[in-house]
Amino acid sequence: MLQFQFRMKMLWTVIVLISFLAGCNFEQKTEKQNTITTQEMATEEGTSLEKNIKQMKGVEDVKIMQAQDDLLIAIKITTVDRFQLKEITKKVKKKVEKKYPEMDVTVSPDKKIFMEMDKFEKKYAEKQYSEAKIHKKIKSLVKLSKDEG
């Protein structure tokens, strides 16, 4: 009987340990570039802007597209900070406009815009698009974000 209780305790300990380890996220994040830019903004500058925005409270992820004088930034807000959506969006826009006053800045917290930019980014990685094609895509996404917002 005593040996059975010991085995049961060991079994529960193993189950709890396995459950704990399964719940942990061992995924290592690789730093991938979420920025599509043309000549006006160097890629390094876009990556630095992306890092600055990611450091802001409430911002989980960022996608940036730039062509000609348009700058589109899609942000993914953390679940906890969804109630401060407008405030976070305003802060990001203010910060970017301060750094790039000559650009037409659009910041969107819309998940659909984020996903569309992600799809375009994957296509962009396969083949380089012209500045006109990127500009056209930015215009369509800006229009989409204003229609739904």
Short mmCIF file of N, CA and C in Angstrom, two decimals:
data_model
loop_
_atom_site.label_atom_id
_atom_site.label_comp_id
_atom_site.label_asym_id
_atom_site.label_seq_id
_atom_site.Cartn_x
_atom_site.Cartn_y
_atom_site.Cartn_z
N MET A 1 0.83 -1.19 0.00
CA MET A 1 0.00 0.00 0.00
C MET A 1 0.87 1.25 0.00
N LEU A 2 1.92 1.25 0.81
CA LEU A 2 2.82 2.40 0.90
C LEU A 2 3.55 2.60 -0.42
N GLN A 3 3.94 1.53 -1.05
CA GLN A 3 4.62 1.61 -2.33
C GLN A 3 3.68 2.15 -3.42
N PHE A 4 2.40 1.79 -3.38
CA PHE A 4 1.41 2.29 -4.33
C PHE A 4 1.24 3.81 -4.19
N GLN A 5 1.17 4.30 -2.95
CA GLN A 5 1.04 5.75 -2.71
C GLN A 5 2.26 6.49 -3.22
N PHE A 6 3.43 5.92 -3.02
CA PHE A 6 4.66 6.55 -3.50
C PHE A 6 4.66 6.64 -5.03
N ARG A 7 4.23 5.57 -5.68
CA ARG A 7 4.16 5.56 -7.15
C ARG A 7 3.14 6.58 -7.66
N MET A 8 2.04 6.71 -6.98
CA MET A 8 1.01 7.68 -7.38
C MET A 8 1.56 9.12 -7.24
N LYS A 9 2.27 9.39 -6.17
CA LYS A 9 2.87 10.72 -5.98
C LYS A 9 3.89 11.01 -7.08
N MET A 10 4.69 10.01 -7.40
CA MET A 10 5.68 10.17 -8.46
C MET A 10 4.99 10.40 -9.80
N LEU A 11 3.93 9.66 -10.06
CA LEU A 11 3.18 9.81 -11.30
C LEU A 11 2.61 11.23 -11.41
N TRP A 12 2.01 11.71 -10.33
CA TRP A 12 1.46 13.08 -10.34
C TRP A 12 2.55 14.13 -10.50
N THR A 13 3.68 13.90 -9.88
CA THR A 13 4.80 14.83 -10.02
C THR A 13 5.27 14.88 -11.47
N VAL A 14 5.37 13.74 -12.10
CA VAL A 14 5.79 13.68 -13.50
C VAL A 14 4.75 14.36 -14.39
N ILE A 15 3.46 14.12 -14.15
CA ILE A 15 2.40 14.74 -14.94
C ILE A 15 2.43 16.25 -14.80
N VAL A 16 2.58 16.74 -13.58
CA VAL A 16 2.65 18.19 -13.35
C VAL A 16 3.88 18.78 -14.03
N LEU A 17 5.00 18.10 -13.93
CA LEU A 17 6.23 18.58 -14.55
C LEU A 17 6.10 18.63 -16.08
N ILE A 18 5.53 17.60 -16.68
CA ILE A 18 5.34 17.57 -18.12
C ILE A 18 4.36 18.67 -18.54
N SER A 19 3.29 18.86 -17.78
CA SER A 19 2.33 19.92 -18.10
C SER A 19 2.98 21.29 -18.03
N PHE A 20 3.81 21.49 -17.03
CA PHE A 20 4.50 22.77 -16.89
C PHE A 20 5.44 23.02 -18.06
N LEU A 21 6.21 22.00 -18.42
CA LEU A 21 7.15 22.15 -19.52
C LEU A 21 6.43 22.32 -20.86
N ALA A 22 5.30 21.66 -21.02
CA ALA A 22 4.54 21.80 -22.26
C ALA A 22 3.96 23.21 -22.37
N GLY A 23 3.64 23.80 -21.24
CA GLY A 23 3.08 25.15 -21.24
C GLY A 23 4.12 26.22 -21.49
N CYS A 24 5.36 25.92 -21.24
CA CYS A 24 6.42 26.90 -21.48
C CYS A 24 6.65 27.04 -22.97
N ASN A 25 7.02 28.21 -23.37
CA ASN A 25 7.26 28.47 -24.79
C ASN A 25 8.76 28.51 -25.01
N PHE A 26 9.29 27.49 -25.64
CA PHE A 26 10.72 27.41 -25.88
C PHE A 26 11.11 27.98 -27.23
N GLU A 27 10.15 28.59 -27.92
CA GLU A 27 10.41 29.12 -29.25
C GLU A 27 11.36 30.31 -29.18
N GLN A 28 12.40 30.26 -29.96
CA GLN A 28 13.32 31.38 -30.02
C GLN A 28 12.88 32.28 -31.15
N LYS A 29 12.74 33.55 -30.83
CA LYS A 29 12.32 34.50 -31.85
C LYS A 29 13.53 34.91 -32.68
N THR A 30 13.36 34.81 -33.96
CA THR A 30 14.40 35.30 -34.86
C THR A 30 14.02 36.69 -35.30
N GLU A 31 14.99 37.54 -35.35
CA GLU A 31 14.76 38.93 -35.74
C GLU A 31 14.59 38.99 -37.24
N LYS A 32 13.35 39.17 -37.68
CA LYS A 32 13.12 39.29 -39.11
C LYS A 32 12.75 40.73 -39.42
N GLN A 33 12.99 41.08 -40.62
CA GLN A 33 12.75 42.45 -41.03
C GLN A 33 11.29 42.62 -41.41
N ASN A 34 10.61 43.58 -40.79
CA ASN A 34 9.21 43.87 -41.06
C ASN A 34 9.08 45.20 -41.78
N THR A 35 10.04 45.56 -42.58
CA THR A 35 10.06 46.87 -43.19
C THR A 35 10.28 46.75 -44.69
N ILE A 36 9.39 47.37 -45.45
CA ILE A 36 9.56 47.47 -46.89
C ILE A 36 9.71 48.94 -47.20
N THR A 37 10.87 49.33 -47.71
CA THR A 37 11.13 50.73 -47.99
C THR A 37 11.73 50.90 -49.37
N THR A 38 11.68 52.16 -49.84
CA THR A 38 12.31 52.50 -51.10
C THR A 38 13.42 53.51 -50.80
N GLN A 39 13.85 54.26 -51.78
CA GLN A 39 15.03 55.12 -51.63
C GLN A 39 14.93 56.18 -50.53
N GLU A 40 13.76 56.74 -50.27
CA GLU A 40 13.66 57.83 -49.32
C GLU A 40 14.11 57.43 -47.90
N MET A 41 13.81 56.22 -47.52
CA MET A 41 14.17 55.76 -46.18
C MET A 41 15.03 54.52 -46.32
N ALA A 42 16.23 54.59 -45.87
CA ALA A 42 17.13 53.44 -45.95
C ALA A 42 16.57 52.30 -45.11
N THR A 43 16.90 51.08 -45.47
CA THR A 43 16.41 49.92 -44.76
C THR A 43 16.85 49.93 -43.30
N GLU A 44 18.08 50.36 -43.05
CA GLU A 44 18.57 50.41 -41.66
C GLU A 44 17.75 51.41 -40.84
N GLU A 45 17.41 52.52 -41.48
CA GLU A 45 16.62 53.54 -40.81
C GLU A 45 15.22 53.00 -40.50
N GLY A 46 14.64 52.25 -41.43
CA GLY A 46 13.34 51.63 -41.21
C GLY A 46 13.38 50.61 -40.10
N THR A 47 14.44 49.82 -40.04
CA THR A 47 14.59 48.84 -38.98
C THR A 47 14.76 49.52 -37.63
N SER A 48 15.48 50.62 -37.59
CA SER A 48 15.64 51.36 -36.34
C SER A 48 14.31 51.97 -35.90
N LEU A 49 13.52 52.46 -36.85
CA LEU A 49 12.20 52.99 -36.52
C LEU A 49 11.31 51.88 -35.97
N GLU A 50 11.39 50.73 -36.60
CA GLU A 50 10.62 49.56 -36.14
C GLU A 50 10.98 49.20 -34.70
N LYS A 51 12.26 49.18 -34.38
CA LYS A 51 12.70 48.85 -33.02
C LYS A 51 12.21 49.89 -32.02
N ASN A 52 12.26 51.17 -32.41
CA ASN A 52 11.79 52.24 -31.51
C ASN A 52 10.30 52.10 -31.22
N ILE A 53 9.53 51.75 -32.23
CA ILE A 53 8.08 51.61 -32.03
C ILE A 53 7.79 50.38 -31.18
N LYS A 54 8.51 49.27 -31.42
CA LYS A 54 8.30 48.05 -30.64
C LYS A 54 8.59 48.25 -29.16
N GLN A 55 9.46 49.21 -28.84
CA GLN A 55 9.81 49.45 -27.44
C GLN A 55 8.73 50.22 -26.70
N MET A 56 7.78 50.78 -27.43
CA MET A 56 6.71 51.54 -26.80
C MET A 56 5.77 50.59 -26.05
N LYS A 57 5.24 51.07 -24.94
CA LYS A 57 4.34 50.26 -24.12
C LYS A 57 3.08 49.91 -24.91
N GLY A 58 2.74 48.64 -24.92
CA GLY A 58 1.52 48.18 -25.56
C GLY A 58 1.69 47.70 -26.98
N VAL A 59 2.84 47.95 -27.59
CA VAL A 59 3.05 47.53 -28.98
C VAL A 59 3.75 46.17 -28.99
N GLU A 60 3.10 45.21 -29.61
CA GLU A 60 3.64 43.85 -29.66
C GLU A 60 4.48 43.62 -30.91
N ASP A 61 4.00 44.12 -32.07
CA ASP A 61 4.71 43.92 -33.33
C ASP A 61 4.42 45.08 -34.26
N VAL A 62 5.29 45.27 -35.25
CA VAL A 62 5.19 46.42 -36.16
C VAL A 62 5.50 45.96 -37.59
N LYS A 63 4.78 46.52 -38.54
CA LYS A 63 5.09 46.37 -39.96
C LYS A 63 5.13 47.77 -40.55
N ILE A 64 6.14 48.03 -41.38
CA ILE A 64 6.31 49.35 -41.98
C ILE A 64 6.45 49.22 -43.48
N MET A 65 5.69 50.06 -44.20
CA MET A 65 5.83 50.16 -45.66
C MET A 65 6.00 51.62 -46.00
N GLN A 66 6.94 51.91 -46.88
CA GLN A 66 7.21 53.29 -47.27
C GLN A 66 7.50 53.36 -48.76
N ALA A 67 6.86 54.30 -49.43
CA ALA A 67 7.15 54.58 -50.84
C ALA A 67 6.80 56.02 -51.10
N GLN A 68 7.66 56.70 -51.83
CA GLN A 68 7.50 58.13 -52.13
C GLN A 68 7.33 58.89 -50.81
N ASP A 69 6.24 59.61 -50.62
CA ASP A 69 6.08 60.37 -49.39
C ASP A 69 5.08 59.73 -48.43
N ASP A 70 4.69 58.49 -48.68
CA ASP A 70 3.74 57.78 -47.82
C ASP A 70 4.47 56.80 -46.91
N LEU A 71 4.04 56.80 -45.66
CA LEU A 71 4.60 55.89 -44.66
C LEU A 71 3.42 55.22 -43.95
N LEU A 72 3.29 53.92 -44.12
CA LEU A 72 2.21 53.16 -43.49
C LEU A 72 2.81 52.27 -42.43
N ILE A 73 2.25 52.39 -41.22
CA ILE A 73 2.74 51.60 -40.10
C ILE A 73 1.55 50.83 -39.52
N ALA A 74 1.66 49.51 -39.51
CA ALA A 74 0.64 48.67 -38.89
C ALA A 74 1.22 48.18 -37.57
N ILE A 75 0.47 48.37 -36.50
CA ILE A 75 0.94 47.92 -35.19
C ILE A 75 0.00 46.86 -34.64
N LYS A 76 0.60 45.92 -33.95
CA LYS A 76 -0.17 44.90 -33.26
C LYS A 76 -0.10 45.25 -31.78
N ILE A 77 -1.26 45.52 -31.18
CA ILE A 77 -1.34 45.92 -29.79
C ILE A 77 -1.47 44.68 -28.91
N THR A 78 -0.79 44.68 -27.76
CA THR A 78 -0.90 43.55 -26.84
C THR A 78 -2.34 43.44 -26.34
N THR A 79 -2.75 42.24 -26.03
CA THR A 79 -4.12 41.99 -25.60
C THR A 79 -4.48 42.82 -24.37
N VAL A 80 -3.57 42.94 -23.45
CA VAL A 80 -3.83 43.70 -22.22
C VAL A 80 -4.08 45.17 -22.51
N ASP A 81 -3.41 45.72 -23.52
CA ASP A 81 -3.49 47.14 -23.81
C ASP A 81 -4.51 47.49 -24.90
N ARG A 82 -5.41 46.58 -25.26
CA ARG A 82 -6.40 46.86 -26.32
C ARG A 82 -7.33 48.02 -25.93
N PHE A 83 -7.50 48.26 -24.62
CA PHE A 83 -8.37 49.36 -24.19
C PHE A 83 -7.75 50.72 -24.46
N GLN A 84 -6.43 50.79 -24.58
CA GLN A 84 -5.74 52.04 -24.88
C GLN A 84 -5.35 52.13 -26.35
N LEU A 85 -6.12 51.49 -27.21
CA LEU A 85 -5.83 51.41 -28.64
C LEU A 85 -5.63 52.79 -29.26
N LYS A 86 -6.55 53.70 -29.03
CA LYS A 86 -6.46 55.03 -29.64
C LYS A 86 -5.26 55.80 -29.11
N GLU A 87 -5.03 55.72 -27.80
CA GLU A 87 -3.91 56.46 -27.20
C GLU A 87 -2.57 55.96 -27.72
N ILE A 88 -2.43 54.64 -27.82
CA ILE A 88 -1.17 54.06 -28.31
C ILE A 88 -0.96 54.45 -29.77
N THR A 89 -2.03 54.38 -30.56
CA THR A 89 -1.94 54.75 -31.98
C THR A 89 -1.52 56.21 -32.13
N LYS A 90 -2.10 57.08 -31.32
CA LYS A 90 -1.75 58.51 -31.38
C LYS A 90 -0.29 58.74 -31.00
N LYS A 91 0.18 58.04 -29.95
CA LYS A 91 1.57 58.19 -29.51
C LYS A 91 2.54 57.75 -30.61
N VAL A 92 2.23 56.62 -31.24
CA VAL A 92 3.10 56.12 -32.31
C VAL A 92 3.12 57.12 -33.46
N LYS A 93 1.95 57.60 -33.86
CA LYS A 93 1.87 58.54 -34.98
C LYS A 93 2.62 59.83 -34.66
N LYS A 94 2.46 60.34 -33.44
CA LYS A 94 3.14 61.57 -33.03
C LYS A 94 4.66 61.39 -33.07
N LYS A 95 5.13 60.26 -32.57
CA LYS A 95 6.56 59.97 -32.54
C LYS A 95 7.14 59.90 -33.96
N VAL A 96 6.43 59.23 -34.85
CA VAL A 96 6.90 59.06 -36.23
C VAL A 96 6.83 60.39 -36.99
N GLU A 97 5.75 61.13 -36.81
CA GLU A 97 5.62 62.43 -37.49
C GLU A 97 6.68 63.40 -37.03
N LYS A 98 7.07 63.30 -35.78
CA LYS A 98 8.14 64.17 -35.26
C LYS A 98 9.46 63.85 -35.97
N LYS A 99 9.70 62.57 -36.19
CA LYS A 99 10.95 62.15 -36.83
C LYS A 99 10.92 62.37 -38.34
N TYR A 100 9.74 62.21 -38.96
CA TYR A 100 9.59 62.36 -40.41
C TYR A 100 8.45 63.34 -40.73
N PRO A 101 8.68 64.64 -40.52
CA PRO A 101 7.60 65.61 -40.75
C PRO A 101 7.20 65.75 -42.22
N GLU A 102 8.08 65.41 -43.13
CA GLU A 102 7.79 65.55 -44.55
C GLU A 102 6.96 64.39 -45.11
N MET A 103 6.77 63.34 -44.34
CA MET A 103 6.05 62.15 -44.80
C MET A 103 4.57 62.21 -44.39
N ASP A 104 3.75 61.56 -45.20
CA ASP A 104 2.34 61.39 -44.89
C ASP A 104 2.22 60.08 -44.10
N VAL A 105 2.11 60.19 -42.78
CA VAL A 105 2.17 59.03 -41.89
C VAL A 105 0.75 58.52 -41.59
N THR A 106 0.57 57.21 -41.75
CA THR A 106 -0.68 56.55 -41.37
C THR A 106 -0.32 55.40 -40.44
N VAL A 107 -0.95 55.39 -39.26
CA VAL A 107 -0.72 54.32 -38.29
C VAL A 107 -2.03 53.57 -38.12
N SER A 108 -1.99 52.26 -38.28
CA SER A 108 -3.20 51.45 -38.18
C SER A 108 -3.01 50.31 -37.19
N PRO A 109 -3.91 50.22 -36.19
CA PRO A 109 -3.87 49.07 -35.28
C PRO A 109 -4.75 47.92 -35.77
N ASP A 110 -5.29 48.06 -36.98
CA ASP A 110 -6.20 47.08 -37.55
C ASP A 110 -5.46 45.78 -37.89
N LYS A 111 -5.97 44.67 -37.41
CA LYS A 111 -5.33 43.38 -37.64
C LYS A 111 -5.36 42.98 -39.12
N LYS A 112 -6.41 43.39 -39.83
CA LYS A 112 -6.50 43.04 -41.25
C LYS A 112 -5.40 43.74 -42.04
N ILE A 113 -5.13 45.00 -41.72
CA ILE A 113 -4.06 45.74 -42.39
C ILE A 113 -2.73 45.06 -42.10
N PHE A 114 -2.52 44.67 -40.85
CA PHE A 114 -1.29 43.99 -40.45
C PHE A 114 -1.11 42.71 -41.27
N MET A 115 -2.19 41.94 -41.41
CA MET A 115 -2.11 40.68 -42.16
C MET A 115 -1.86 40.93 -43.65
N GLU A 116 -2.51 41.95 -44.21
CA GLU A 116 -2.30 42.28 -45.63
C GLU A 116 -0.84 42.70 -45.88
N MET A 117 -0.29 43.47 -44.94
CA MET A 117 1.11 43.89 -45.08
C MET A 117 2.03 42.68 -44.97
N ASP A 118 1.68 41.75 -44.11
CA ASP A 118 2.48 40.54 -43.95
C ASP A 118 2.46 39.72 -45.25
N LYS A 119 1.30 39.59 -45.87
CA LYS A 119 1.20 38.87 -47.13
C LYS A 119 2.04 39.55 -48.22
N PHE A 120 1.92 40.87 -48.29
CA PHE A 120 2.68 41.61 -49.30
C PHE A 120 4.17 41.48 -49.04
N GLU A 121 4.56 41.50 -47.77
CA GLU A 121 5.97 41.36 -47.40
C GLU A 121 6.53 40.02 -47.86
N LYS A 122 5.75 38.97 -47.73
CA LYS A 122 6.20 37.65 -48.18
C LYS A 122 6.36 37.61 -49.69
N LYS A 123 5.42 38.25 -50.41
CA LYS A 123 5.54 38.32 -51.87
C LYS A 123 6.74 39.18 -52.25
N TYR A 124 6.96 40.25 -51.51
CA TYR A 124 8.06 41.17 -51.78
C TYR A 124 9.40 40.46 -51.61
N ALA A 125 9.47 39.55 -50.65
CA ALA A 125 10.72 38.81 -50.41
C ALA A 125 11.05 37.91 -51.61
N GLU A 126 10.02 37.39 -52.26
CA GLU A 126 10.25 36.51 -53.41
C GLU A 126 10.74 37.28 -54.62
N LYS A 127 10.14 38.45 -54.86
CA LYS A 127 10.57 39.27 -56.00
C LYS A 127 10.45 40.75 -55.64
N GLN A 128 11.38 41.53 -56.10
CA GLN A 128 11.40 42.96 -55.80
C GLN A 128 10.31 43.66 -56.62
N TYR A 129 9.51 44.45 -55.94
CA TYR A 129 8.50 45.24 -56.63
C TYR A 129 9.03 46.65 -56.88
N SER A 130 8.46 47.29 -57.86
CA SER A 130 8.84 48.66 -58.17
C SER A 130 8.26 49.60 -57.12
N GLU A 131 8.82 50.79 -57.07
CA GLU A 131 8.33 51.79 -56.11
C GLU A 131 6.87 52.11 -56.39
N ALA A 132 6.48 52.15 -57.66
CA ALA A 132 5.10 52.44 -58.02
C ALA A 132 4.15 51.37 -57.49
N LYS A 133 4.55 50.11 -57.57
CA LYS A 133 3.72 49.00 -57.08
C LYS A 133 3.57 49.08 -55.55
N ILE A 134 4.66 49.37 -54.85
CA ILE A 134 4.61 49.52 -53.39
C ILE A 134 3.73 50.70 -53.02
N HIS A 135 3.89 51.82 -53.74
CA HIS A 135 3.10 53.02 -53.48
C HIS A 135 1.60 52.74 -53.68
N LYS A 136 1.28 52.00 -54.74
CA LYS A 136 -0.11 51.66 -55.03
C LYS A 136 -0.69 50.79 -53.90
N LYS A 137 0.10 49.83 -53.42
CA LYS A 137 -0.35 48.96 -52.33
C LYS A 137 -0.55 49.76 -51.04
N ILE A 138 0.36 50.69 -50.76
CA ILE A 138 0.22 51.53 -49.57
C ILE A 138 -1.07 52.34 -49.66
N LYS A 139 -1.32 52.95 -50.81
CA LYS A 139 -2.54 53.75 -51.00
C LYS A 139 -3.79 52.90 -50.76
N SER A 140 -3.80 51.67 -51.29
CA SER A 140 -4.98 50.81 -51.11
C SER A 140 -5.15 50.41 -49.64
N LEU A 141 -4.04 50.14 -48.95
CA LEU A 141 -4.14 49.78 -47.52
C LEU A 141 -4.54 50.98 -46.66
N VAL A 142 -4.06 52.17 -47.00
CA VAL A 142 -4.45 53.37 -46.26
C VAL A 142 -5.95 53.60 -46.44
N LYS A 143 -6.43 53.44 -47.67
CA LYS A 143 -7.86 53.61 -47.93
C LYS A 143 -8.67 52.58 -47.16
N LEU A 144 -8.21 51.34 -47.14
CA LEU A 144 -8.88 50.28 -46.40
C LEU A 144 -8.92 50.59 -44.91
N SER A 145 -7.82 51.08 -44.38
CA SER A 145 -7.78 51.37 -42.94
C SER A 145 -8.71 52.53 -42.58
N LYS A 146 -8.85 53.49 -43.47
CA LYS A 146 -9.75 54.63 -43.20
C LYS A 146 -11.21 54.24 -43.38
N ASP A 147 -11.48 53.32 -44.30
CA ASP A 147 -12.86 52.87 -44.51
C ASP A 147 -13.37 52.09 -43.31
N GLU A 148 -12.52 51.23 -42.76
CA GLU A 148 -12.94 50.39 -41.64
C GLU A 148 -12.83 51.12 -40.31
N GLY A 149 -11.99 52.13 -40.23
CA GLY A 149 -11.76 52.83 -38.96
C GLY A 149 -12.79 53.84 -38.75
#
